[in-house]
Amino acid sequence: QTFYEKKIELELLSLLKNKAVDGVILASLENSWENIEHYLAYGPIILCNEYEENAPIPIICYDEFEAGYKAVKHLISKGHKKIGFCFDSLNSQAQLKRQQGYLHALKEKQLPFNKKWLFGDAITTNDGFRIFEKLDKLKDKPTALFTGNDQVAAGVIKGATIKGYSIPTDLAVCGYDNQLICTVTTPTISTIDIPIVKLSKRTVNEILLYINTDESIKRKIIEYPTNLIIREST
């Protein structure tokens, strides 16, 4: 677990160099690929739930563009024209792909894009509270939000409810991940469901293949589709 820290990420990769581990699975990518690539000389590295255009390694991920497009298209179908987007870090190419899906859905319907409707560092429930407070102060507010994960969605909804907003009448919220929290909040949270078990199993099988055989590591992209789960928050 790197907690999105560049230094910790490199420290963990040094375990591969020192033969303390046989392989590394990276579920986020904080350093540039140029700073990571040389570690391939010491063992296999695989990207999981992340994307890197220049990495010559297996990448097991979700179709992030489709996820962003699908969520925003749903919000548009509910009549929303001002839609915000939350992300954890745009250093992540996976997050960028999701944002591209969001932007494509807006462009397709000739809807406005406002940079003030982009909210970064969206990871925890507290971040959701913070994002809602920032949104609430805007003169020109979005009427819907696609958040980076369900914890953020829950925080936004809680903050909005405390302030007297009606969800989804005053603010519609769509999450990402389909965590258990989506079914216990009031209202329940619409979200993007991801096949995390399939992704995890495939990632482990892939790293074991390179650890247990002489097969040379090579670039391949295994991309899983996502599903929109519609609940009360939209």
PDB file of C-alpha atoms in Angstrom:
ATOM      1  CA  GLN A   1       0.000   0.000   0.000  1.00  0.00           C
ATOM      2  CA  THR A   2       1.630   3.248  -1.154  1.00  0.00           C
ATOM      3  CA  PHE A   3      -1.095   5.684  -0.002  1.00  0.00           C
ATOM      4  CA  TYR A   4      -0.445   7.574  -3.272  1.00  0.00           C
ATOM      5  CA  GLU A   5       3.073   8.495  -2.098  1.00  0.00           C
ATOM      6  CA  LYS A   6       5.861   8.538  -4.711  1.00  0.00           C
ATOM      7  CA  LYS A   7       8.546   7.777  -2.131  1.00  0.00           C
ATOM      8  CA  ILE A   8       6.722   4.743  -0.720  1.00  0.00           C
ATOM      9  CA  GLU A   9       6.106   3.437  -4.242  1.00  0.00           C
ATOM     10  CA  LEU A  10       9.838   3.496  -5.011  1.00  0.00           C
ATOM     11  CA  GLU A  11      10.653   1.939  -1.627  1.00  0.00           C
ATOM     12  CA  LEU A  12       8.330  -0.982  -2.417  1.00  0.00           C
ATOM     13  CA  LEU A  13       9.860  -1.399  -5.867  1.00  0.00           C
ATOM     14  CA  SER A  14      13.285  -1.573  -4.224  1.00  0.00           C
ATOM     15  CA  LEU A  15      12.089  -4.796  -2.557  1.00  0.00           C
ATOM     16  CA  LEU A  16      12.060  -6.299  -6.044  1.00  0.00           C
ATOM     17  CA  LYS A  17      15.590  -5.077  -6.675  1.00  0.00           C
ATOM     18  CA  ASN A  18      16.760  -6.545  -3.350  1.00  0.00           C
ATOM     19  CA  LYS A  19      15.027  -9.897  -4.072  1.00  0.00           C
ATOM     20  CA  ALA A  20      12.753  -9.519  -1.036  1.00  0.00           C
ATOM     21  CA  VAL A  21       9.772 -10.137  -3.356  1.00  0.00           C
ATOM     22  CA  ASP A  22       9.461 -12.010  -6.649  1.00  0.00           C
ATOM     23  CA  GLY A  23       7.108  -9.592  -8.393  1.00  0.00           C
ATOM     24  CA  VAL A  24       5.158  -6.360  -7.913  1.00  0.00           C
ATOM     25  CA  ILE A  25       1.549  -5.449  -8.686  1.00  0.00           C
ATOM     26  CA  LEU A  26       0.963  -1.701  -8.899  1.00  0.00           C
ATOM     27  CA  ALA A  27      -2.656  -0.644  -8.365  1.00  0.00           C
ATOM     28  CA  SER A  28      -1.746   3.030  -8.709  1.00  0.00           C
ATOM     29  CA  LEU A  29       1.134   4.815 -10.409  1.00  0.00           C
ATOM     30  CA  GLU A  30       2.531   7.894  -8.731  1.00  0.00           C
ATOM     31  CA  ASN A  31       5.999   8.094 -10.296  1.00  0.00           C
ATOM     32  CA  SER A  32       6.649   8.586 -13.990  1.00  0.00           C
ATOM     33  CA  TRP A  33       7.190   5.364 -15.907  1.00  0.00           C
ATOM     34  CA  GLU A  34      10.770   6.475 -16.643  1.00  0.00           C
ATOM     35  CA  ASN A  35      11.495   6.238 -12.912  1.00  0.00           C
ATOM     36  CA  ILE A  36      10.012   2.749 -12.665  1.00  0.00           C
ATOM     37  CA  GLU A  37      10.994   0.951 -15.855  1.00  0.00           C
ATOM     38  CA  HIS A  38      14.523  -0.011 -14.774  1.00  0.00           C
ATOM     39  CA  TYR A  39      13.080  -2.157 -11.965  1.00  0.00           C
ATOM     40  CA  LEU A  40      11.885  -4.606 -14.645  1.00  0.00           C
ATOM     41  CA  ALA A  41      15.462  -5.896 -14.736  1.00  0.00           C
ATOM     42  CA  TYR A  42      14.850  -7.423 -11.292  1.00  0.00           C
ATOM     43  CA  GLY A  43      11.458  -9.095 -11.804  1.00  0.00           C
ATOM     44  CA  PRO A  44       7.947  -8.765 -13.229  1.00  0.00           C
ATOM     45  CA  ILE A  45       5.779  -5.692 -12.654  1.00  0.00           C
ATOM     46  CA  ILE A  46       2.090  -5.595 -13.549  1.00  0.00           C
ATOM     47  CA  LEU A  47      -0.366  -2.707 -13.549  1.00  0.00           C
ATOM     48  CA  CYS A  48      -3.789  -3.386 -12.025  1.00  0.00           C
ATOM     49  CA  ASN A  49      -6.645  -0.844 -12.010  1.00  0.00           C
ATOM     50  CA  GLU A  50      -4.307   1.645 -13.666  1.00  0.00           C
ATOM     51  CA  TYR A  51      -3.044   2.533 -17.134  1.00  0.00           C
ATOM     52  CA  GLU A  52       0.256   3.726 -18.580  1.00  0.00           C
ATOM     53  CA  GLU A  53       0.657   4.436 -22.289  1.00  0.00           C
ATOM     54  CA  ASN A  54       4.385   3.687 -22.350  1.00  0.00           C
ATOM     55  CA  ALA A  55       4.617   0.650 -20.057  1.00  0.00           C
ATOM     56  CA  PRO A  56       5.725  -2.562 -21.877  1.00  0.00           C
ATOM     57  CA  ILE A  57       3.994  -4.756 -19.292  1.00  0.00           C
ATOM     58  CA  PRO A  58       0.591  -6.392 -18.711  1.00  0.00           C
ATOM     59  CA  ILE A  59      -2.131  -3.907 -17.796  1.00  0.00           C
ATOM     60  CA  ILE A  60      -5.303  -5.296 -16.213  1.00  0.00           C
ATOM     61  CA  CYS A  61      -7.876  -2.537 -15.890  1.00  0.00           C
ATOM     62  CA  TYR A  62     -11.435  -1.348 -16.386  1.00  0.00           C
ATOM     63  CA  ASP A  63     -12.782   0.503 -19.398  1.00  0.00           C
ATOM     64  CA  GLU A  64     -12.537   3.886 -17.678  1.00  0.00           C
ATOM     65  CA  PHE A  65     -13.612   5.902 -20.711  1.00  0.00           C
ATOM     66  CA  GLU A  66     -16.781   3.820 -20.981  1.00  0.00           C
ATOM     67  CA  ALA A  67     -17.427   4.206 -17.237  1.00  0.00           C
ATOM     68  CA  GLY A  68     -17.186   7.998 -17.349  1.00  0.00           C
ATOM     69  CA  TYR A  69     -19.289   8.204 -20.495  1.00  0.00           C
ATOM     70  CA  LYS A  70     -21.932   5.823 -19.149  1.00  0.00           C
ATOM     71  CA  ALA A  71     -22.344   7.634 -15.814  1.00  0.00           C
ATOM     72  CA  VAL A  72     -22.610  11.089 -17.340  1.00  0.00           C
ATOM     73  CA  LYS A  73     -24.935   9.933 -20.116  1.00  0.00           C
ATOM     74  CA  HIS A  74     -27.241   8.630 -17.367  1.00  0.00           C
ATOM     75  CA  LEU A  75     -27.165  11.984 -15.560  1.00  0.00           C
ATOM     76  CA  ILE A  76     -27.916  13.764 -18.831  1.00  0.00           C
ATOM     77  CA  SER A  77     -30.883  11.445 -19.410  1.00  0.00           C
ATOM     78  CA  LYS A  78     -32.270  12.681 -16.089  1.00  0.00           C
ATOM     79  CA  GLY A  79     -32.331  16.225 -17.444  1.00  0.00           C
ATOM     80  CA  HIS A  80     -29.052  17.544 -16.031  1.00  0.00           C
ATOM     81  CA  LYS A  81     -27.092  20.046 -18.096  1.00  0.00           C
ATOM     82  CA  LYS A  82     -24.524  21.168 -15.503  1.00  0.00           C
ATOM     83  CA  ILE A  83     -22.524  18.132 -14.410  1.00  0.00           C
ATOM     84  CA  GLY A  84     -19.433  18.057 -12.205  1.00  0.00           C
ATOM     85  CA  PHE A  85     -16.642  15.487 -12.032  1.00  0.00           C
ATOM     86  CA  CYS A  86     -14.569  14.300  -9.064  1.00  0.00           C
ATOM     87  CA  PHE A  87     -11.190  12.563  -9.319  1.00  0.00           C
ATOM     88  CA  ASP A  88      -8.412  11.506  -6.980  1.00  0.00           C
ATOM     89  CA  SER A  89      -5.407  12.404  -9.148  1.00  0.00           C
ATOM     90  CA  LEU A  90      -5.032  13.376 -12.788  1.00  0.00           C
ATOM     91  CA  ASN A  91      -1.483  11.995 -12.575  1.00  0.00           C
ATOM     92  CA  SER A  92      -3.342   8.722 -13.163  1.00  0.00           C
ATOM     93  CA  GLN A  93      -3.898   7.908 -16.824  1.00  0.00           C
ATOM     94  CA  ALA A  94      -6.867   5.749 -15.786  1.00  0.00           C
ATOM     95  CA  GLN A  95      -8.474   8.808 -14.183  1.00  0.00           C
ATOM     96  CA  LEU A  96      -7.733  10.819 -17.315  1.00  0.00           C
ATOM     97  CA  LYS A  97      -9.530   8.213 -19.419  1.00  0.00           C
ATOM     98  CA  ARG A  98     -12.536   8.449 -17.113  1.00  0.00           C
ATOM     99  CA  GLN A  99     -12.499  12.226 -17.446  1.00  0.00           C
ATOM    100  CA  GLN A 100     -12.337  11.880 -21.236  1.00  0.00           C
ATOM    101  CA  GLY A 101     -15.506   9.770 -21.087  1.00  0.00           C
ATOM    102  CA  TYR A 102     -17.168  12.487 -18.992  1.00  0.00           C
ATOM    103  CA  LEU A 103     -16.136  15.195 -21.461  1.00  0.00           C
ATOM    104  CA  HIS A 104     -17.227  13.143 -24.467  1.00  0.00           C
ATOM    105  CA  ALA A 105     -20.722  12.694 -23.019  1.00  0.00           C
ATOM    106  CA  LEU A 106     -20.996  16.464 -22.473  1.00  0.00           C
ATOM    107  CA  LYS A 107     -19.703  17.275 -25.952  1.00  0.00           C
ATOM    108  CA  GLU A 108     -22.053  14.782 -27.567  1.00  0.00           C
ATOM    109  CA  LYS A 109     -25.030  16.727 -26.207  1.00  0.00           C
ATOM    110  CA  GLN A 110     -23.332  20.148 -26.597  1.00  0.00           C
ATOM    111  CA  LEU A 111     -23.463  20.742 -22.847  1.00  0.00           C
ATOM    112  CA  PRO A 112     -21.210  23.222 -21.030  1.00  0.00           C
ATOM    113  CA  PHE A 113     -17.920  22.306 -19.384  1.00  0.00           C
ATOM    114  CA  ASN A 114     -16.805  24.442 -16.468  1.00  0.00           C
ATOM    115  CA  LYS A 115     -13.384  23.920 -14.860  1.00  0.00           C
ATOM    116  CA  LYS A 116     -14.884  24.986 -11.536  1.00  0.00           C
ATOM    117  CA  TRP A 117     -16.996  21.826 -11.683  1.00  0.00           C
ATOM    118  CA  LEU A 118     -13.867  19.646 -11.490  1.00  0.00           C
ATOM    119  CA  PHE A 119     -13.001  18.553  -7.943  1.00  0.00           C
ATOM    120  CA  GLY A 120      -9.674  16.884  -7.204  1.00  0.00           C
ATOM    121  CA  ASP A 121      -8.155  14.878  -4.330  1.00  0.00           C
ATOM    122  CA  ALA A 122     -11.458  12.996  -4.025  1.00  0.00           C
ATOM    123  CA  ILE A 123     -10.726   9.834  -2.039  1.00  0.00           C
ATOM    124  CA  THR A 124     -12.513   9.739   1.327  1.00  0.00           C
ATOM    125  CA  THR A 125     -15.907  10.583   2.836  1.00  0.00           C
ATOM    126  CA  ASN A 126     -14.361  13.719   4.337  1.00  0.00           C
ATOM    127  CA  ASP A 127     -13.230  14.715   0.849  1.00  0.00           C
ATOM    128  CA  GLY A 128     -16.871  14.415  -0.175  1.00  0.00           C
ATOM    129  CA  PHE A 129     -17.848  16.859   2.594  1.00  0.00           C
ATOM    130  CA  ARG A 130     -15.114  19.257   1.448  1.00  0.00           C
ATOM    131  CA  ILE A 131     -16.173  19.005  -2.194  1.00  0.00           C
ATOM    132  CA  PHE A 132     -19.800  19.709  -1.356  1.00  0.00           C
ATOM    133  CA  GLU A 133     -18.819  22.795   0.657  1.00  0.00           C
ATOM    134  CA  LYS A 134     -16.814  24.054  -2.325  1.00  0.00           C
ATOM    135  CA  LEU A 135     -19.686  23.292  -4.714  1.00  0.00           C
ATOM    136  CA  ASP A 136     -22.211  25.009  -2.462  1.00  0.00           C
ATOM    137  CA  LYS A 137     -20.203  28.254  -2.560  1.00  0.00           C
ATOM    138  CA  LEU A 138     -20.196  28.396  -6.354  1.00  0.00           C
ATOM    139  CA  LYS A 139     -22.383  31.028  -7.977  1.00  0.00           C
ATOM    140  CA  ASP A 140     -22.997  28.749 -10.950  1.00  0.00           C
ATOM    141  CA  LYS A 141     -23.486  25.305  -9.393  1.00  0.00           C
ATOM    142  CA  PRO A 142     -23.616  21.912 -11.098  1.00  0.00           C
ATOM    143  CA  THR A 143     -26.883  20.055 -10.523  1.00  0.00           C
ATOM    144  CA  ALA A 144     -25.231  16.621 -10.742  1.00  0.00           C
ATOM    145  CA  LEU A 145     -21.884  15.059  -9.770  1.00  0.00           C
ATOM    146  CA  PHE A 146     -20.025  11.979 -10.957  1.00  0.00           C
ATOM    147  CA  THR A 147     -17.647  11.153  -8.114  1.00  0.00           C
ATOM    148  CA  GLY A 148     -14.383   9.210  -8.110  1.00  0.00           C
ATOM    149  CA  ASN A 149     -15.682   6.605  -5.668  1.00  0.00           C
ATOM    150  CA  ASP A 150     -18.631   5.758  -3.444  1.00  0.00           C
ATOM    151  CA  GLN A 151     -17.036   7.094  -0.255  1.00  0.00           C
ATOM    152  CA  VAL A 152     -16.827  10.524  -1.845  1.00  0.00           C
ATOM    153  CA  ALA A 153     -20.406  10.204  -3.089  1.00  0.00           C
ATOM    154  CA  ALA A 154     -21.580   9.388   0.456  1.00  0.00           C
ATOM    155  CA  GLY A 155     -19.737  12.420   1.841  1.00  0.00           C
ATOM    156  CA  VAL A 156     -21.235  14.720  -0.783  1.00  0.00           C
ATOM    157  CA  ILE A 157     -24.730  13.396  -0.083  1.00  0.00           C
ATOM    158  CA  LYS A 158     -24.338  13.770   3.684  1.00  0.00           C
ATOM    159  CA  GLY A 159     -23.024  17.310   3.370  1.00  0.00           C
ATOM    160  CA  ALA A 160     -25.785  18.268   0.951  1.00  0.00           C
ATOM    161  CA  THR A 161     -28.506  16.732   3.142  1.00  0.00           C
ATOM    162  CA  ILE A 162     -27.277  18.605   6.218  1.00  0.00           C
ATOM    163  CA  LYS A 163     -27.441  21.843   4.199  1.00  0.00           C
ATOM    164  CA  GLY A 164     -31.046  21.109   3.235  1.00  0.00           C
ATOM    165  CA  TYR A 165     -30.525  19.836  -0.291  1.00  0.00           C
ATOM    166  CA  SER A 166     -32.919  17.201  -1.585  1.00  0.00           C
ATOM    167  CA  ILE A 167     -31.108  14.330  -3.332  1.00  0.00           C
ATOM    168  CA  PRO A 168     -31.518  13.908  -6.290  1.00  0.00           C
ATOM    169  CA  THR A 169     -33.902  16.856  -6.859  1.00  0.00           C
ATOM    170  CA  ASP A 170     -31.365  19.568  -5.960  1.00  0.00           C
ATOM    171  CA  LEU A 171     -28.214  17.556  -6.594  1.00  0.00           C
ATOM    172  CA  ALA A 172     -27.890  14.143  -8.232  1.00  0.00           C
ATOM    173  CA  VAL A 173     -24.858  12.050  -7.297  1.00  0.00           C
ATOM    174  CA  CYS A 174     -23.376   9.028  -9.061  1.00  0.00           C
ATOM    175  CA  GLY A 175     -20.550   7.082  -7.440  1.00  0.00           C
ATOM    176  CA  TYR A 176     -17.978   4.572  -8.643  1.00  0.00           C
ATOM    177  CA  ASP A 177     -17.049   1.075  -7.332  1.00  0.00           C
ATOM    178  CA  ASN A 178     -20.458  -0.216  -6.107  1.00  0.00           C
ATOM    179  CA  GLN A 179     -19.278  -0.588  -2.519  1.00  0.00           C
ATOM    180  CA  LEU A 180     -21.604  -1.784   0.258  1.00  0.00           C
ATOM    181  CA  ILE A 181     -22.019   1.807   1.457  1.00  0.00           C
ATOM    182  CA  CYS A 182     -24.190   2.469  -1.626  1.00  0.00           C
ATOM    183  CA  THR A 183     -26.997   0.330  -0.224  1.00  0.00           C
ATOM    184  CA  VAL A 184     -27.047   1.682   3.346  1.00  0.00           C
ATOM    185  CA  THR A 185     -27.073   5.434   2.746  1.00  0.00           C
ATOM    186  CA  THR A 186     -30.226   7.533   2.461  1.00  0.00           C
ATOM    187  CA  PRO A 187     -30.784   7.851  -0.407  1.00  0.00           C
ATOM    188  CA  THR A 188     -29.060   4.775  -1.820  1.00  0.00           C
ATOM    189  CA  ILE A 189     -26.307   5.621  -4.307  1.00  0.00           C
ATOM    190  CA  SER A 190     -26.291   5.093  -8.057  1.00  0.00           C
ATOM    191  CA  THR A 191     -22.844   3.928  -9.058  1.00  0.00           C
ATOM    192  CA  ILE A 192     -20.562   2.239 -11.565  1.00  0.00           C
ATOM    193  CA  ASP A 193     -20.137  -1.436 -10.718  1.00  0.00           C
ATOM    194  CA  ILE A 194     -16.667  -2.842 -11.391  1.00  0.00           C
ATOM    195  CA  PRO A 195     -15.800  -6.571 -11.629  1.00  0.00           C
ATOM    196  CA  ILE A 196     -13.138  -6.356  -8.938  1.00  0.00           C
ATOM    197  CA  VAL A 197     -12.998 -10.119  -8.242  1.00  0.00           C
ATOM    198  CA  LYS A 198     -12.384 -10.925 -11.912  1.00  0.00           C
ATOM    199  CA  LEU A 199      -9.753  -8.221 -12.153  1.00  0.00           C
ATOM    200  CA  SER A 200      -7.995  -9.378  -8.981  1.00  0.00           C
ATOM    201  CA  LYS A 201      -7.915 -13.040  -9.963  1.00  0.00           C
ATOM    202  CA  ARG A 202      -6.625 -12.274 -13.450  1.00  0.00           C
ATOM    203  CA  THR A 203      -3.920  -9.997 -12.035  1.00  0.00           C
ATOM    204  CA  VAL A 204      -2.663 -12.623  -9.582  1.00  0.00           C
ATOM    205  CA  ASN A 205      -2.692 -15.335 -12.265  1.00  0.00           C
ATOM    206  CA  GLU A 206      -0.767 -13.028 -14.583  1.00  0.00           C
ATOM    207  CA  ILE A 207       1.993 -12.215 -12.075  1.00  0.00           C
ATOM    208  CA  LEU A 208       2.324 -15.896 -11.097  1.00  0.00           C
ATOM    209  CA  LEU A 209       2.762 -16.798 -14.762  1.00  0.00           C
ATOM    210  CA  TYR A 210       5.841 -14.600 -15.017  1.00  0.00           C
ATOM    211  CA  ILE A 211       7.204 -15.617 -11.615  1.00  0.00           C
ATOM    212  CA  ASN A 212       6.867 -19.374 -12.192  1.00  0.00           C
ATOM    213  CA  THR A 213       7.897 -19.598 -15.850  1.00  0.00           C
ATOM    214  CA  ASP A 214      10.628 -18.289 -18.114  1.00  0.00           C
ATOM    215  CA  GLU A 215       8.134 -16.337 -20.181  1.00  0.00           C
ATOM    216  CA  SER A 216       9.331 -12.827 -20.954  1.00  0.00           C
ATOM    217  CA  ILE A 217       7.094 -10.035 -19.751  1.00  0.00           C
ATOM    218  CA  LYS A 218       5.350  -8.161 -22.547  1.00  0.00           C
ATOM    219  CA  ARG A 219       2.705  -5.526 -23.020  1.00  0.00           C
ATOM    220  CA  LYS A 220      -0.889  -6.666 -23.116  1.00  0.00           C
ATOM    221  CA  ILE A 221      -4.056  -4.820 -22.146  1.00  0.00           C
ATOM    222  CA  ILE A 222      -6.869  -6.738 -20.474  1.00  0.00           C
ATOM    223  CA  GLU A 223      -9.812  -4.377 -20.091  1.00  0.00           C
ATOM    224  CA  TYR A 224     -13.005  -5.243 -18.244  1.00  0.00           C
ATOM    225  CA  PRO A 225     -16.346  -3.525 -18.943  1.00  0.00           C
ATOM    226  CA  THR A 226     -18.298  -1.790 -16.169  1.00  0.00           C
ATOM    227  CA  ASN A 227     -22.007  -1.607 -15.388  1.00  0.00           C
ATOM    228  CA  LEU A 228     -24.209   1.282 -14.296  1.00  0.00           C
ATOM    229  CA  ILE A 229     -26.285   0.519 -11.186  1.00  0.00           C
ATOM    230  CA  ILE A 230     -29.178   2.968 -10.855  1.00  0.00           C
ATOM    231  CA  ARG A 231     -30.430   3.702  -7.343  1.00  0.00           C
ATOM    232  CA  GLU A 232     -32.107   6.625  -5.556  1.00  0.00           C
ATOM    233  CA  SER A 233     -29.349   9.279  -5.693  1.00  0.00           C
ATOM    234  CA  THR A 234     -29.917  10.011  -9.388  1.00  0.00           C
TER     235      THR A 234
END
